[in-house]
Amino acid sequence: MHGFANPARFLRIARWMTPLLLISGLVLGLGSLWWGVFKAPADELQGETVRIVYLHVPTAWLGMAGWMAVAVASLTELVWRHPLAGIAARASAAPGAVFTAICLVTGSLWGRPAWGTWWVWDGRLTSMLVLLFLYFGYMALASASDQDGQGEARIPAIFGLVGAVNIPIIHYSVLWWNSLHQPPSITMGKSAMAPEFLVPLLIATLGFSLLFGGVVLARMRAILANAQAEARLRRKAMTEDFA
Amino acid sequence: MHENLNQWNFVAASYVIGLAGTLGLVAQSWLAMRKAEARRDRSRGK
Protein backbone atom coordinates (compact mmCIF):
# COMPACT_ATOMS: atom_id res chain seq x y z
CA MET A 1 0.00 0.00 0.00
CA HIS A 2 2.88 2.33 0.76
CA GLY A 3 3.95 1.94 -2.85
CA PHE A 4 1.08 4.28 -3.75
CA ALA A 5 2.15 6.78 -1.08
CA ASN A 6 4.42 8.48 -3.57
CA PRO A 7 2.55 11.52 -5.00
CA ALA A 8 4.48 11.29 -8.30
CA ARG A 9 3.39 7.67 -8.76
CA PHE A 10 -0.16 8.58 -7.77
CA LEU A 11 -0.22 11.40 -10.34
CA ARG A 12 1.04 9.11 -13.10
CA ILE A 13 -1.90 6.76 -12.46
CA ALA A 14 -4.47 9.49 -11.74
CA ARG A 15 -3.72 11.36 -15.00
CA TRP A 16 -5.24 8.66 -17.17
CA MET A 17 -7.68 7.25 -14.61
CA THR A 18 -9.52 10.52 -13.92
CA PRO A 19 -10.97 11.04 -17.44
CA LEU A 20 -11.51 7.28 -17.83
CA LEU A 21 -13.60 7.06 -14.64
CA LEU A 22 -15.50 10.28 -15.36
CA ILE A 23 -16.36 9.41 -18.97
CA SER A 24 -17.33 5.79 -18.25
CA GLY A 25 -19.30 6.95 -15.19
CA LEU A 26 -21.17 9.58 -17.20
CA VAL A 27 -22.00 7.11 -20.00
CA LEU A 28 -23.20 4.37 -17.62
CA GLY A 29 -24.92 6.78 -15.20
CA LEU A 30 -26.79 8.82 -17.81
CA GLY A 31 -27.56 5.69 -19.88
CA SER A 32 -29.08 3.86 -16.93
CA LEU A 33 -31.14 6.91 -15.89
CA TRP A 34 -32.46 7.16 -19.45
CA TRP A 35 -33.30 3.41 -19.24
CA GLY A 36 -34.97 3.95 -15.88
CA VAL A 37 -37.17 6.79 -17.12
CA PHE A 38 -38.04 5.69 -20.64
CA LYS A 39 -37.61 1.91 -20.83
CA ALA A 40 -38.13 0.37 -17.37
CA PRO A 41 -41.74 -0.41 -16.42
CA ALA A 42 -43.77 1.42 -13.77
CA ASP A 43 -44.34 -0.43 -10.50
CA GLU A 44 -47.71 -2.04 -9.82
CA LEU A 45 -48.05 -0.38 -6.40
CA GLN A 46 -45.91 2.74 -6.60
CA GLY A 47 -46.65 3.63 -10.21
CA GLU A 48 -44.24 6.00 -11.98
CA THR A 49 -42.58 7.22 -8.78
CA VAL A 50 -40.54 3.99 -8.64
CA ARG A 51 -38.30 5.60 -11.30
CA ILE A 52 -36.80 7.76 -8.55
CA VAL A 53 -35.09 4.59 -7.28
CA TYR A 54 -32.46 4.80 -10.08
CA LEU A 55 -31.21 8.07 -8.61
CA HIS A 56 -32.09 7.63 -4.94
CA VAL A 57 -30.35 4.29 -4.29
CA PRO A 58 -26.99 5.06 -6.00
CA THR A 59 -26.77 8.44 -4.21
CA ALA A 60 -27.68 6.82 -0.86
CA TRP A 61 -24.96 4.22 -1.40
CA LEU A 62 -22.40 6.89 -2.31
CA GLY A 63 -23.37 9.08 0.64
CA MET A 64 -22.46 6.18 2.94
CA ALA A 65 -19.52 4.95 0.84
CA GLY A 66 -18.13 8.50 0.84
CA TRP A 67 -17.97 8.53 4.61
CA MET A 68 -16.43 5.04 4.65
CA ALA A 69 -13.75 6.42 2.31
CA VAL A 70 -13.24 9.36 4.71
CA ALA A 71 -12.97 6.95 7.66
CA VAL A 72 -10.57 4.49 6.00
CA ALA A 73 -8.37 7.33 4.70
CA SER A 74 -8.44 8.97 8.15
CA LEU A 75 -7.38 5.72 9.82
CA THR A 76 -4.58 5.33 7.26
CA GLU A 77 -3.51 8.93 7.93
CA LEU A 78 -3.50 8.43 11.71
CA VAL A 79 -1.84 5.01 11.86
CA TRP A 80 0.51 4.84 8.86
CA ARG A 81 1.02 8.58 8.19
CA HIS A 82 0.33 7.88 4.52
CA PRO A 83 1.00 11.22 2.76
CA LEU A 84 -1.94 10.89 0.38
CA ALA A 85 -4.44 9.59 2.94
CA GLY A 86 -5.41 12.99 4.35
CA ILE A 87 -5.79 14.33 0.82
CA ALA A 88 -8.01 11.37 -0.13
CA ALA A 89 -10.20 11.94 2.94
CA ARG A 90 -10.60 15.66 2.17
CA ALA A 91 -11.31 14.91 -1.51
CA SER A 92 -14.05 12.39 -0.61
CA ALA A 93 -15.98 14.69 1.74
CA ALA A 94 -17.62 17.14 -0.71
CA PRO A 95 -18.81 14.46 -3.21
CA GLY A 96 -20.13 12.41 -0.28
CA ALA A 97 -22.03 15.44 1.02
CA VAL A 98 -23.49 16.23 -2.44
CA PHE A 99 -24.71 12.66 -2.91
CA THR A 100 -26.15 12.55 0.62
CA ALA A 101 -28.05 15.79 -0.07
CA ILE A 102 -29.36 14.42 -3.40
CA CYS A 103 -30.42 11.22 -1.61
CA LEU A 104 -32.34 13.22 1.01
CA VAL A 105 -34.06 15.47 -1.57
CA THR A 106 -35.01 12.61 -3.92
CA GLY A 107 -36.19 10.58 -0.93
CA SER A 108 -38.41 13.45 0.15
CA LEU A 109 -39.78 13.81 -3.38
CA TRP A 110 -40.50 10.08 -3.42
CA GLY A 111 -42.01 10.11 0.07
CA ARG A 112 -44.65 12.72 -0.73
CA PRO A 113 -46.60 10.61 -3.28
CA ALA A 114 -45.67 7.24 -1.69
CA TRP A 115 -46.20 7.98 2.02
CA GLY A 116 -48.24 11.17 1.86
CA THR A 117 -45.53 13.21 3.61
CA TRP A 118 -42.28 14.96 2.66
CA TRP A 119 -40.46 13.96 5.83
CA VAL A 120 -40.73 11.77 8.94
CA TRP A 121 -38.31 11.77 11.85
CA ASP A 122 -37.66 8.04 11.69
CA GLY A 123 -34.35 6.20 12.08
CA ARG A 124 -33.34 6.03 8.40
CA LEU A 125 -34.16 9.60 7.40
CA THR A 126 -32.81 11.15 10.58
CA SER A 127 -29.52 9.19 10.52
CA MET A 128 -29.05 10.17 6.86
CA LEU A 129 -29.60 13.83 7.78
CA VAL A 130 -27.06 13.41 10.60
CA LEU A 131 -24.61 12.08 7.98
CA LEU A 132 -25.04 15.30 5.96
CA PHE A 133 -24.27 17.38 9.07
CA LEU A 134 -21.23 15.15 9.80
CA TYR A 135 -19.94 15.94 6.30
CA PHE A 136 -20.40 19.67 6.95
CA GLY A 137 -18.54 19.34 10.25
CA TYR A 138 -15.71 17.38 8.64
CA MET A 139 -15.31 19.90 5.80
CA ALA A 140 -15.26 22.81 8.26
CA LEU A 141 -12.61 21.09 10.42
CA ALA A 142 -10.50 20.13 7.39
CA SER A 143 -10.69 23.67 6.01
CA ALA A 144 -9.73 25.18 9.39
CA SER A 145 -6.80 22.79 9.80
CA ASP A 146 -5.56 23.59 6.25
CA GLN A 147 -5.85 27.35 6.68
CA ASP A 148 -3.61 27.82 9.68
CA GLY A 149 -0.83 25.77 8.09
CA GLN A 150 0.42 24.12 11.22
CA GLY A 151 -3.14 23.13 12.12
CA GLU A 152 -3.80 19.81 13.71
CA ALA A 153 -4.41 17.53 10.71
CA ARG A 154 -5.31 14.80 13.18
CA ILE A 155 -8.51 16.54 14.34
CA PRO A 156 -10.48 16.08 11.09
CA ALA A 157 -9.01 12.56 10.83
CA ILE A 158 -10.28 11.65 14.31
CA PHE A 159 -13.66 13.20 13.48
CA GLY A 160 -13.77 11.18 10.23
CA LEU A 161 -13.08 7.99 12.12
CA VAL A 162 -15.54 8.62 14.95
CA GLY A 163 -18.28 9.69 12.51
CA ALA A 164 -18.17 6.21 10.93
CA VAL A 165 -20.30 4.99 13.84
CA ASN A 166 -23.26 6.52 11.97
CA ILE A 167 -22.87 4.18 8.96
CA PRO A 168 -24.11 0.94 10.61
CA ILE A 169 -26.85 3.01 12.29
CA ILE A 170 -28.06 4.17 8.84
CA HIS A 171 -27.81 0.65 7.43
CA TYR A 172 -29.62 -1.15 10.25
CA SER A 173 -32.06 1.65 11.16
CA VAL A 174 -34.87 0.11 9.08
CA LEU A 175 -34.42 -3.21 10.91
CA TRP A 176 -33.93 -1.83 14.43
CA TRP A 177 -36.80 0.68 14.47
CA ASN A 178 -40.28 0.97 13.00
CA SER A 179 -40.00 3.02 9.84
CA LEU A 180 -42.01 4.12 6.84
CA HIS A 181 -38.84 3.40 4.86
CA GLN A 182 -38.75 -0.07 3.36
CA PRO A 183 -36.10 -2.61 4.49
CA PRO A 184 -33.19 -3.29 2.09
CA SER A 185 -34.35 -4.79 -1.23
CA ILE A 186 -30.85 -5.90 -2.16
CA THR A 187 -28.61 -7.81 0.22
CA MET A 188 -25.44 -9.84 -0.37
CA GLY A 189 -26.22 -12.18 -3.25
CA LYS A 190 -30.00 -11.74 -2.97
CA SER A 191 -32.53 -9.32 -4.37
CA ALA A 192 -36.24 -8.86 -3.82
CA MET A 193 -36.44 -6.78 -7.00
CA ALA A 194 -37.55 -8.05 -10.40
CA PRO A 195 -34.75 -8.05 -13.02
CA GLU A 196 -36.40 -5.28 -15.08
CA PHE A 197 -35.87 -2.93 -12.11
CA LEU A 198 -32.68 -4.50 -10.77
CA VAL A 199 -30.52 -4.38 -13.93
CA PRO A 200 -30.81 -0.60 -14.60
CA LEU A 201 -30.44 0.02 -10.87
CA LEU A 202 -27.17 -1.94 -10.70
CA ILE A 203 -25.84 -0.20 -13.81
CA ALA A 204 -26.80 3.21 -12.34
CA THR A 205 -25.02 2.30 -9.10
CA LEU A 206 -21.90 1.24 -11.01
CA GLY A 207 -21.99 4.40 -13.16
CA PHE A 208 -22.40 6.73 -10.18
CA SER A 209 -19.63 4.87 -8.31
CA LEU A 210 -17.24 5.37 -11.24
CA LEU A 211 -18.21 9.06 -11.32
CA PHE A 212 -17.52 9.29 -7.59
CA GLY A 213 -14.07 7.75 -8.12
CA GLY A 214 -13.29 10.19 -10.94
CA VAL A 215 -14.44 13.18 -8.89
CA VAL A 216 -12.32 12.10 -5.89
CA LEU A 217 -9.24 11.69 -8.11
CA ALA A 218 -9.84 15.13 -9.70
CA ARG A 219 -10.19 16.73 -6.27
CA MET A 220 -7.04 14.94 -4.99
CA ARG A 221 -5.11 16.24 -8.01
CA ALA A 222 -6.40 19.77 -7.32
CA ILE A 223 -5.33 19.62 -3.64
CA LEU A 224 -1.89 18.25 -4.60
CA ALA A 225 -1.34 20.83 -7.35
CA ASN A 226 -2.33 23.71 -5.06
CA ALA A 227 0.02 22.40 -2.34
CA GLN A 228 2.89 22.11 -4.84
CA ALA A 229 2.26 25.65 -6.17
CA GLU A 230 2.14 27.05 -2.62
CA ALA A 231 5.39 25.27 -1.68
CA ARG A 232 7.18 26.58 -4.79
CA LEU A 233 6.00 30.15 -4.24
CA ARG A 234 7.10 29.98 -0.58
CA ARG A 235 10.53 28.66 -1.57
CA LYS A 236 10.89 31.41 -4.18
CA ALA A 237 9.89 34.09 -1.67
CA MET A 238 12.44 32.77 0.86
CA THR A 239 15.33 32.68 -1.64
CA GLU A 240 14.45 36.24 -2.77
CA ASP A 241 14.43 37.40 0.88
CA PHE A 242 17.91 35.97 1.48
CA ALA A 243 19.34 37.09 -1.87
CA MET B 1 -59.44 13.51 1.40
CA HIS B 2 -58.03 12.17 -1.86
CA GLU B 3 -55.17 14.08 -3.44
CA ASN B 4 -54.68 13.87 -7.18
CA LEU B 5 -50.90 14.05 -7.49
CA ASN B 6 -49.19 13.80 -10.86
CA GLN B 7 -46.44 11.28 -10.18
CA TRP B 8 -44.36 12.44 -13.14
CA ASN B 9 -43.89 15.86 -11.48
CA PHE B 10 -42.08 14.17 -8.60
CA VAL B 11 -40.00 12.01 -10.94
CA ALA B 12 -39.04 15.04 -13.07
CA ALA B 13 -38.13 17.16 -10.02
CA SER B 14 -35.94 14.33 -8.67
CA TYR B 15 -34.07 13.94 -11.95
CA VAL B 16 -33.57 17.69 -12.45
CA ILE B 17 -32.16 18.12 -8.92
CA GLY B 18 -30.14 14.88 -9.04
CA LEU B 19 -28.62 15.55 -12.45
CA ALA B 20 -27.92 19.22 -11.72
CA GLY B 21 -26.16 18.28 -8.46
CA THR B 22 -24.15 15.44 -10.01
CA LEU B 23 -23.11 17.26 -13.20
CA GLY B 24 -22.36 20.42 -11.20
CA LEU B 25 -20.11 18.40 -8.88
CA VAL B 26 -18.27 16.80 -11.82
CA ALA B 27 -17.82 20.15 -13.61
CA GLN B 28 -16.68 21.99 -10.48
CA SER B 29 -14.17 19.23 -9.58
CA TRP B 30 -12.76 19.06 -13.11
CA LEU B 31 -12.41 22.84 -13.45
CA ALA B 32 -10.84 23.18 -9.98
CA MET B 33 -8.32 20.47 -10.94
CA ARG B 34 -7.45 22.17 -14.25
CA LYS B 35 -7.11 25.55 -12.54
CA ALA B 36 -4.88 24.17 -9.76
CA GLU B 37 -2.64 22.29 -12.22
CA ALA B 38 -2.29 25.40 -14.41
CA ARG B 39 -1.33 27.38 -11.27
CA ARG B 40 1.28 24.75 -10.36
CA ASP B 41 2.71 24.81 -13.89
CA ARG B 42 2.88 28.63 -13.83
CA SER B 43 4.68 28.55 -10.48
CA ARG B 44 7.41 26.40 -12.10
CA GLY B 45 8.28 29.18 -14.52
CA LYS B 46 8.32 32.00 -11.95
XYZ file of C-alpha atoms in Angstrom:
289
model
C 0.000 0.000 0.000
C 2.875 2.333 0.761
C 3.946 1.938 -2.853
C 1.080 4.284 -3.751
C 2.155 6.785 -1.082
C 4.419 8.476 -3.568
C 2.549 11.518 -4.996
C 4.482 11.290 -8.297
C 3.391 7.674 -8.763
C -0.157 8.580 -7.774
C -0.222 11.399 -10.343
C 1.040 9.106 -13.102
C -1.904 6.760 -12.465
C -4.474 9.493 -11.742
C -3.721 11.365 -14.998
C -5.245 8.655 -17.172
C -7.677 7.247 -14.612
C -9.517 10.525 -13.918
C -10.973 11.039 -17.436
C -11.512 7.283 -17.832
C -13.603 7.065 -14.644
C -15.498 10.280 -15.357
C -16.363 9.413 -18.975
C -17.330 5.785 -18.245
C -19.300 6.954 -15.188
C -21.173 9.577 -17.204
C -21.995 7.108 -19.997
C -23.203 4.373 -17.624
C -24.924 6.779 -15.198
C -26.792 8.819 -17.814
C -27.563 5.691 -19.884
C -29.079 3.860 -16.926
C -31.135 6.910 -15.890
C -32.462 7.159 -19.446
C -33.297 3.414 -19.239
C -34.974 3.948 -15.877
C -37.166 6.788 -17.121
C -38.042 5.692 -20.641
C -37.606 1.910 -20.827
C -38.129 0.373 -17.369
C -41.738 -0.414 -16.421
C -43.768 1.420 -13.772
C -44.345 -0.432 -10.497
C -47.708 -2.044 -9.820
C -48.053 -0.380 -6.400
C -45.914 2.743 -6.600
C -46.648 3.628 -10.215
C -44.242 5.995 -11.982
C -42.576 7.215 -8.778
C -40.541 3.994 -8.643
C -38.304 5.603 -11.303
C -36.802 7.763 -8.549
C -35.090 4.592 -7.280
C -32.462 4.797 -10.084
C -31.214 8.070 -8.612
C -32.090 7.626 -4.943
C -30.347 4.288 -4.288
C -26.989 5.063 -6.001
C -26.774 8.438 -4.211
C -27.683 6.819 -0.855
C -24.961 4.216 -1.398
C -22.402 6.886 -2.307
C -23.371 9.079 0.638
C -22.459 6.179 2.941
C -19.519 4.949 0.839
C -18.132 8.505 0.836
C -17.973 8.526 4.608
C -16.430 5.042 4.654
C -13.750 6.422 2.307
C -13.238 9.363 4.707
C -12.974 6.954 7.664
C -10.568 4.492 5.996
C -8.366 7.328 4.705
C -8.441 8.974 8.155
C -7.385 5.718 9.816
C -4.577 5.332 7.264
C -3.507 8.926 7.928
C -3.500 8.434 11.708
C -1.841 5.009 11.856
C 0.507 4.839 8.864
C 1.017 8.583 8.190
C 0.334 7.881 4.518
C 0.995 11.222 2.763
C -1.943 10.893 0.378
C -4.440 9.586 2.943
C -5.410 12.994 4.353
C -5.785 14.328 0.816
C -8.008 11.369 -0.133
C -10.195 11.942 2.944
C -10.596 15.660 2.171
C -11.313 14.910 -1.514
C -14.048 12.386 -0.606
C -15.984 14.685 1.739
C -17.617 17.142 -0.712
C -18.806 14.461 -3.205
C -20.133 12.413 -0.278
C -22.033 15.445 1.015
C -23.491 16.233 -2.435
C -24.709 12.657 -2.914
C -26.147 12.553 0.619
C -28.046 15.791 -0.075
C -29.365 14.424 -3.404
C -30.422 11.219 -1.614
C -32.342 13.224 1.007
C -34.063 15.467 -1.574
C -35.011 12.612 -3.922
C -36.193 10.581 -0.927
C -38.405 13.447 0.153
C -39.781 13.815 -3.385
C -40.495 10.076 -3.415
C -42.008 10.109 0.074
C -44.650 12.716 -0.725
C -46.603 10.613 -3.276
C -45.672 7.239 -1.692
C -46.200 7.981 2.020
C -48.236 11.173 1.864
C -45.531 13.215 3.610
C -42.277 14.956 2.656
C -40.462 13.959 5.826
C -40.727 11.772 8.937
C -38.311 11.769 11.852
C -37.660 8.040 11.695
C -34.352 6.204 12.076
C -33.339 6.033 8.403
C -34.159 9.602 7.396
C -32.808 11.146 10.584
C -29.518 9.189 10.518
C -29.051 10.172 6.864
C -29.603 13.834 7.780
C -27.063 13.413 10.603
C -24.615 12.081 7.981
C -25.037 15.302 5.965
C -24.265 17.376 9.073
C -21.230 15.154 9.797
C -19.943 15.942 6.295
C -20.402 19.674 6.947
C -18.539 19.340 10.253
C -15.708 17.376 8.639
C -15.314 19.899 5.802
C -15.259 22.809 8.263
C -12.611 21.094 10.422
C -10.496 20.134 7.393
C -10.686 23.672 6.013
C -9.734 25.185 9.392
C -6.795 22.786 9.796
C -5.560 23.592 6.254
C -5.849 27.345 6.680
C -3.610 27.822 9.682
C -0.829 25.774 8.086
C 0.416 24.122 11.224
C -3.145 23.131 12.118
C -3.804 19.813 13.707
C -4.412 17.531 10.713
C -5.306 14.801 13.183
C -8.507 16.536 14.343
C -10.478 16.076 11.091
C -9.007 12.555 10.830
C -10.276 11.647 14.312
C -13.658 13.203 13.476
C -13.771 11.181 10.230
C -13.080 7.994 12.121
C -15.544 8.620 14.948
C -18.280 9.689 12.513
C -18.168 6.214 10.929
C -20.298 4.993 13.842
C -23.261 6.518 11.974
C -22.872 4.184 8.963
C -24.113 0.942 10.611
C -26.853 3.015 12.291
C -28.058 4.166 8.844
C -27.813 0.647 7.429
C -29.624 -1.151 10.249
C -32.062 1.649 11.160
C -34.865 0.112 9.083
C -34.418 -3.206 10.910
C -33.931 -1.825 14.433
C -36.798 0.685 14.469
C -40.276 0.965 12.999
C -40.003 3.016 9.842
C -42.006 4.120 6.836
C -38.844 3.403 4.859
C -38.752 -0.069 3.357
C -36.102 -2.611 4.494
C -33.191 -3.288 2.095
C -34.352 -4.793 -1.225
C -30.849 -5.901 -2.160
C -28.614 -7.808 0.224
C -25.438 -9.841 -0.368
C -26.220 -12.184 -3.249
C -29.998 -11.743 -2.971
C -32.530 -9.321 -4.372
C -36.241 -8.859 -3.820
C -36.444 -6.782 -6.999
C -37.554 -8.051 -10.396
C -34.751 -8.051 -13.023
C -36.403 -5.285 -15.077
C -35.865 -2.926 -12.108
C -32.685 -4.501 -10.772
C -30.525 -4.378 -13.930
C -30.809 -0.603 -14.605
C -30.437 0.023 -10.866
C -27.170 -1.943 -10.698
C -25.840 -0.195 -13.814
C -26.796 3.208 -12.344
C -25.025 2.295 -9.097
C -21.903 1.240 -11.008
C -21.989 4.400 -13.155
C -22.397 6.733 -10.178
C -19.631 4.875 -8.309
C -17.240 5.374 -11.242
C -18.208 9.064 -11.317
C -17.517 9.293 -7.592
C -14.073 7.747 -8.121
C -13.292 10.188 -10.943
C -14.442 13.177 -8.893
C -12.323 12.097 -5.893
C -9.241 11.689 -8.112
C -9.836 15.126 -9.699
C -10.187 16.728 -6.273
C -7.041 14.943 -4.992
C -5.109 16.240 -8.010
C -6.400 19.767 -7.316
C -5.325 19.625 -3.645
C -1.889 18.245 -4.597
C -1.338 20.826 -7.346
C -2.331 23.707 -5.063
C 0.017 22.405 -2.340
C 2.887 22.108 -4.842
C 2.257 25.653 -6.172
C 2.135 27.049 -2.617
C 5.386 25.272 -1.685
C 7.177 26.581 -4.794
C 5.998 30.147 -4.238
C 7.101 29.983 -0.575
C 10.531 28.664 -1.568
C 10.889 31.411 -4.181
C 9.888 34.087 -1.667
C 12.442 32.770 0.855
C 15.326 32.678 -1.641
C 14.450 36.238 -2.767
C 14.435 37.399 0.876
C 17.915 35.969 1.483
C 19.339 37.087 -1.868
C -59.437 13.505 1.402
C -58.032 12.174 -1.855
C -55.172 14.081 -3.438
C -54.675 13.865 -7.176
C -50.899 14.053 -7.493
C -49.194 13.803 -10.857
C -46.442 11.284 -10.176
C -44.359 12.442 -13.138
C -43.891 15.856 -11.484
C -42.083 14.173 -8.595
C -39.998 12.013 -10.941
C -39.042 15.042 -13.069
C -38.130 17.155 -10.022
C -35.939 14.332 -8.670
C -34.075 13.942 -11.947
C -33.573 17.693 -12.448
C -32.155 18.121 -8.918
C -30.139 14.881 -9.036
C -28.616 15.545 -12.446
C -27.916 19.224 -11.719
C -26.162 18.281 -8.463
C -24.148 15.440 -10.011
C -23.110 17.262 -13.196
C -22.362 20.417 -11.198
C -20.107 18.404 -8.876
C -18.273 16.802 -11.825
C -17.817 20.150 -13.613
C -16.677 21.987 -10.481
C -14.168 19.235 -9.577
C -12.759 19.057 -13.114
C -12.414 22.845 -13.453
C -10.837 23.182 -9.983
C -8.319 20.473 -10.944
C -7.448 22.172 -14.252
C -7.109 25.554 -12.542
C -4.880 24.168 -9.756
C -2.641 22.288 -12.218
C -2.290 25.396 -14.405
C -1.329 27.380 -11.273
C 1.279 24.746 -10.360
C 2.711 24.810 -13.892
C 2.877 28.631 -13.828
C 4.678 28.552 -10.479
C 7.413 26.404 -12.100
C 8.276 29.185 -14.516
C 8.317 32.004 -11.949
